[in-house]
Short mmCIF file of C-alpha atoms in Angstrom, two decimals:
data_model
loop_
_atom_site.label_atom_id
_atom_site.label_comp_id
_atom_site.label_asym_id
_atom_site.label_seq_id
_atom_site.Cartn_x
_atom_site.Cartn_y
_atom_site.Cartn_z
CA UNK A 52 0.00 0.00 0.00
CA UNK A 53 0.88 3.68 0.00
CA UNK A 54 3.24 4.92 2.72
CA UNK A 55 3.73 8.44 4.06
CA UNK A 56 6.96 9.39 5.84
CA UNK A 57 6.43 12.09 8.46
CA UNK A 58 9.06 14.03 10.40
CA UNK A 59 7.67 14.97 13.84
CA UNK A 60 9.46 17.47 16.12
CA UNK A 61 8.58 18.11 19.78
CA UNK A 62 9.92 21.35 21.35
CA UNK A 63 9.59 22.43 25.00
CA UNK A 64 8.48 25.93 25.97
CA UNK A 65 11.77 26.76 27.73
CA UNK A 66 9.79 27.88 30.75
CA UNK A 67 12.91 27.49 32.94
CA UNK A 68 14.64 30.28 31.07
CA UNK A 69 17.49 28.18 29.76
CA UNK A 70 19.76 29.30 26.95
CA UNK A 71 17.50 27.69 24.36
CA UNK A 72 14.47 25.49 23.96
CA UNK A 73 15.10 21.78 23.76
CA UNK A 74 13.64 19.62 21.03
CA UNK A 75 13.56 16.05 19.75
CA UNK A 76 12.71 14.71 16.28
CA UNK A 77 11.29 11.37 15.21
CA UNK A 78 10.45 9.86 11.83
CA UNK A 79 7.03 8.26 11.59
CA UNK A 80 5.97 5.98 8.72
CA UNK A 81 2.23 5.80 8.13
CA UNK A 82 0.97 2.97 5.91
CA UNK A 83 -2.39 3.08 4.16
CA UNK A 84 -4.01 -0.33 3.73
CA UNK A 85 -5.88 -1.01 0.50
CA UNK A 86 -9.61 -1.62 0.75
CA UNK A 87 -11.03 -4.13 -1.72
CA UNK A 88 -13.56 -1.82 -3.32
CA UNK A 89 -12.89 -2.54 -7.02
CA UNK A 90 -13.96 -5.68 -8.83
CA UNK A 91 -12.03 -7.08 -11.82
CA UNK A 92 -13.11 -5.60 -15.16
CA UNK A 93 -12.81 -7.16 -18.63
CA UNK A 94 -12.04 -4.00 -20.61
CA UNK A 95 -12.07 -5.79 -23.98
CA UNK A 96 -15.07 -8.03 -23.37
CA UNK A 97 -16.90 -6.72 -26.43
CA UNK A 98 -13.93 -7.58 -28.66
CA UNK A 99 -13.91 -11.16 -27.35
CA UNK A 100 -17.52 -11.53 -28.48
CA UNK A 101 -16.81 -10.31 -31.99
CA UNK A 102 -13.97 -12.63 -33.00
CA UNK A 103 -14.24 -15.88 -31.06
CA UNK A 104 -14.44 -19.12 -33.02
CA UNK A 105 -12.97 -22.62 -33.19
CA UNK A 106 -12.42 -25.06 -36.04
CA UNK A 107 -14.46 -28.18 -36.52
CA UNK A 108 -12.57 -31.46 -35.96
CA UNK A 109 -9.45 -29.62 -34.77
CA UNK A 110 -7.22 -31.44 -32.28
CA UNK A 111 -7.69 -30.74 -28.57
CA UNK A 112 -5.89 -27.76 -26.98
CA UNK A 113 -5.52 -25.10 -29.72
CA UNK A 114 -5.69 -21.57 -28.39
CA UNK A 115 -9.17 -20.10 -28.68
CA UNK A 116 -8.74 -16.78 -26.94
CA UNK A 117 -6.82 -15.01 -24.20
CA UNK A 118 -8.87 -12.82 -21.91
CA UNK A 119 -7.60 -10.21 -19.49
CA UNK A 120 -9.22 -8.44 -16.57
CA UNK A 121 -7.77 -5.56 -14.57
CA UNK A 122 -8.38 -4.73 -10.92
CA UNK A 123 -7.61 -1.25 -9.62
CA UNK A 124 -6.88 -2.53 -6.10
CA UNK A 125 -3.40 -3.40 -4.83
CA UNK A 126 -1.70 -6.56 -3.58
CA UNK A 127 -3.87 -9.63 -3.25
CA UNK A 128 -6.95 -7.41 -3.59
CA UNK A 129 -5.87 -6.67 -7.17
CA UNK A 130 -4.46 -10.08 -8.16
CA UNK A 131 -6.84 -11.80 -10.57
CA UNK A 132 -7.54 -15.47 -11.30
CA UNK A 133 -9.78 -16.71 -14.10
CA UNK A 134 -12.45 -19.38 -14.39
CA UNK A 135 -15.72 -20.33 -16.08
CA UNK A 136 -19.25 -19.95 -14.82
CA UNK A 137 -20.79 -23.36 -15.47
CA UNK A 138 -24.54 -23.71 -15.69
CA UNK A 139 -24.60 -27.50 -15.53
CA UNK A 140 -22.42 -30.52 -14.81
CA UNK A 141 -21.78 -31.35 -18.47
CA UNK A 142 -18.24 -32.10 -19.63
CA UNK A 143 -16.72 -28.68 -20.40
CA UNK A 144 -15.82 -27.92 -24.00
CA UNK A 145 -13.10 -25.46 -23.01
CA UNK A 146 -10.45 -25.00 -20.33
CA UNK A 147 -8.93 -21.79 -19.00
CA UNK A 148 -5.56 -21.09 -17.36
CA UNK A 149 -6.37 -19.52 -13.97
CA UNK A 150 -3.39 -17.15 -13.98
CA UNK A 151 -3.06 -15.88 -17.56
CA UNK A 152 -6.59 -16.28 -18.94
CA UNK A 153 -5.72 -18.48 -21.93
CA UNK A 154 -8.75 -20.44 -23.16
CA UNK A 155 -8.10 -23.77 -24.90
CA UNK A 156 -10.36 -26.36 -26.42
CA UNK A 157 -10.98 -29.41 -24.24
CA UNK A 158 -12.31 -31.69 -26.98
CA UNK A 159 -13.01 -31.88 -30.70
CA UNK A 160 -16.07 -30.15 -32.12
CA UNK A 161 -18.70 -31.30 -34.60
CA UNK A 162 -20.50 -28.39 -36.26
CA UNK A 163 -23.36 -30.64 -37.35
CA UNK A 164 -24.08 -31.50 -33.71
CA UNK A 165 -23.62 -28.06 -32.17
CA UNK A 166 -22.67 -24.82 -33.86
CA UNK A 167 -22.31 -22.48 -30.91
CA UNK A 168 -21.28 -22.63 -27.27
CA UNK A 169 -22.25 -20.07 -24.65
CA UNK A 170 -19.24 -19.26 -22.47
CA UNK A 171 -19.07 -16.96 -19.45
CA UNK A 172 -15.61 -16.12 -18.08
CA UNK A 173 -15.09 -14.97 -14.50
CA UNK A 174 -12.25 -13.00 -12.93
CA UNK A 175 -11.92 -13.10 -9.15
CA UNK A 176 -9.55 -11.12 -6.97
CA UNK A 177 -7.75 -12.74 -4.03
CA UNK A 178 -9.19 -10.69 -1.18
CA UNK A 179 -10.62 -12.34 1.94
CA UNK A 180 -14.03 -11.39 0.61
CA UNK A 181 -13.34 -11.57 -3.15
CA UNK A 182 -15.11 -9.56 -5.81
CA UNK A 183 -15.89 -11.16 -9.16
CA UNK A 184 -16.02 -9.68 -12.65
CA UNK A 185 -17.91 -11.42 -15.46
CA UNK A 186 -17.56 -11.42 -19.24
CA UNK A 187 -20.25 -13.09 -21.30
CA UNK A 188 -18.32 -14.00 -24.45
CA UNK A 189 -21.72 -14.71 -25.96
CA UNK A 190 -21.15 -17.66 -28.28
CA UNK A 191 -18.01 -19.39 -29.45
CA UNK A 192 -18.82 -20.47 -32.99
CA UNK A 193 -17.61 -23.70 -34.56
CA UNK A 194 -16.22 -22.90 -38.02
CA UNK A 195 -15.02 -25.06 -40.89
CA UNK A 196 -12.35 -24.36 -43.48
CA UNK A 197 -14.03 -24.22 -46.90
CA UNK A 198 -12.25 -25.13 -50.09
CA UNK A 199 -12.87 -21.64 -51.51
CA UNK A 200 -11.34 -19.86 -48.50
CA UNK A 201 -9.41 -16.80 -49.68
CA UNK A 202 -5.61 -16.78 -49.59
CA UNK A 203 -4.37 -14.95 -46.50
CA UNK A 204 -7.33 -15.92 -44.32
CA UNK A 205 -6.26 -16.68 -40.74
CA UNK A 206 -8.32 -19.41 -39.10
CA UNK A 207 -6.33 -20.83 -36.19
CA UNK A 208 -3.86 -19.53 -33.63
CA UNK A 209 -1.33 -21.72 -31.84
CA UNK A 210 0.57 -20.67 -28.75
CA UNK A 211 3.70 -21.89 -26.97
CA UNK A 212 5.31 -20.60 -23.78
CA UNK A 213 8.93 -20.71 -22.63
CA UNK A 214 9.71 -20.26 -18.92
CA UNK A 215 13.12 -18.71 -19.61
CA UNK A 216 13.71 -14.96 -19.61
CA UNK A 217 14.63 -12.33 -22.20
CA UNK A 218 15.71 -13.52 -25.63
CA UNK A 219 15.88 -17.10 -24.34
CA UNK A 220 12.10 -17.02 -23.97
CA UNK A 221 11.40 -15.71 -27.51
CA UNK A 222 9.33 -18.25 -29.47
CA UNK A 223 9.19 -18.57 -33.27
CA UNK A 224 6.61 -20.72 -35.09
CA UNK A 225 7.12 -22.72 -38.29
CA UNK A 226 5.28 -25.37 -40.30
CA UNK A 227 6.53 -28.84 -41.08
CA UNK A 228 7.81 -29.22 -44.65
CA UNK A 229 4.80 -30.46 -46.60
CA UNK A 230 4.07 -29.89 -50.27
CA UNK A 231 2.07 -28.17 -51.54
CA UNK A 232 2.14 -25.52 -48.83
CA UNK A 233 -1.61 -24.95 -48.50
CA UNK A 234 -1.13 -23.42 -45.06
CA UNK A 235 1.51 -21.26 -43.41
CA UNK A 236 2.03 -19.84 -39.94
CA UNK A 237 3.09 -16.36 -38.89
CA UNK A 238 6.44 -16.95 -37.12
CA UNK A 239 5.77 -14.23 -34.51
CA UNK A 240 2.05 -14.43 -33.75
CA UNK A 241 1.30 -18.13 -34.33
CA UNK A 242 -1.70 -17.41 -36.59
CA UNK A 243 -2.14 -20.14 -39.22
CA UNK A 244 -3.39 -18.85 -42.58
CA UNK A 245 -4.27 -20.08 -46.06
CA UNK A 246 -1.19 -19.83 -48.27
CA UNK A 247 -2.45 -21.42 -51.52
CA UNK A 248 -5.83 -22.26 -53.03
CA UNK A 249 -7.02 -25.44 -51.33
CA UNK A 250 -9.68 -26.58 -53.79
CA UNK A 251 -7.50 -29.43 -55.01
CA UNK A 252 -7.18 -32.68 -53.03
CA UNK A 253 -3.79 -33.77 -51.72
CA UNK A 254 -2.50 -36.61 -49.62
CA UNK A 255 -2.58 -34.27 -46.63
CA UNK A 256 -6.15 -33.08 -47.21
CA UNK A 257 -9.41 -34.93 -46.64
CA UNK A 258 -12.49 -33.49 -48.33
CA UNK A 259 -16.09 -34.46 -47.96
CA UNK A 260 -19.42 -32.94 -48.92
CA UNK A 261 -22.22 -32.27 -46.47
CA UNK A 262 -25.37 -30.21 -46.96
CA UNK A 263 -24.07 -28.80 -50.27
CA UNK A 264 -21.00 -27.31 -48.52
CA UNK A 265 -17.56 -28.76 -49.18
CA UNK A 266 -15.33 -28.94 -46.13
CA UNK A 267 -11.58 -29.37 -46.13
CA UNK A 268 -9.81 -30.93 -43.18
CA UNK A 269 -6.08 -30.29 -43.19
CA UNK A 270 -3.64 -32.14 -41.00
CA UNK A 271 -1.43 -29.31 -39.81
CA UNK A 272 1.86 -29.70 -38.00
CA UNK A 273 3.27 -26.57 -36.39
CA UNK A 274 6.62 -26.28 -34.64
CA UNK A 275 7.47 -23.75 -31.95
CA UNK A 276 11.19 -22.98 -31.84
CA UNK A 277 12.78 -21.16 -28.96
CA UNK A 278 15.28 -18.47 -30.01
CA UNK A 279 18.33 -18.74 -27.75
CA UNK A 280 21.48 -16.71 -27.41
CA UNK A 281 24.72 -18.00 -25.88
#
């Protein structure tokens, strides 16, 4: 909390008529304890609603979204942990890291069975009587990669973390060497995007038709390389 340093001086009235008044000085430190009067706030909650989606039949654990809440309090009163507000006991479709707010998929998705998932994220401070902030991310939509998807379209983001510090913790992403290179990954952000027209069928692409829409399932292998200096 905030501290104030005070210099306090006490001086006598020299009632005895001495040569001078006597005095003494002391330094006093006054600490102000924080009161937990602010709840965590998702400042970008509206943005989360506008761009949240997952791919059909994608492997478990791709990054869906990273949320962030801020708390204006200090210390444990301002330290935030994340979670979900579950309405039932069903097996959750997503998981969330309690400390950094990263949301991952917890299973594969089938768009034909369910197209949207309602998700509510909570942020709780660590006070004795915690306050909770809520972000209704509305619906997380299950998308599919169509064969006519435009070149440059980003559809998936992968994420890796390195516990080292500085340049030793810098992560670069790359794709496995597969031809043709239908997909590529941004080495800095981890966003996977369409690099070539994917209307043709290859040994790495499975296509099937359903309800007059052609879906393309690509088996994507992404590497995360840690940049190290010696």
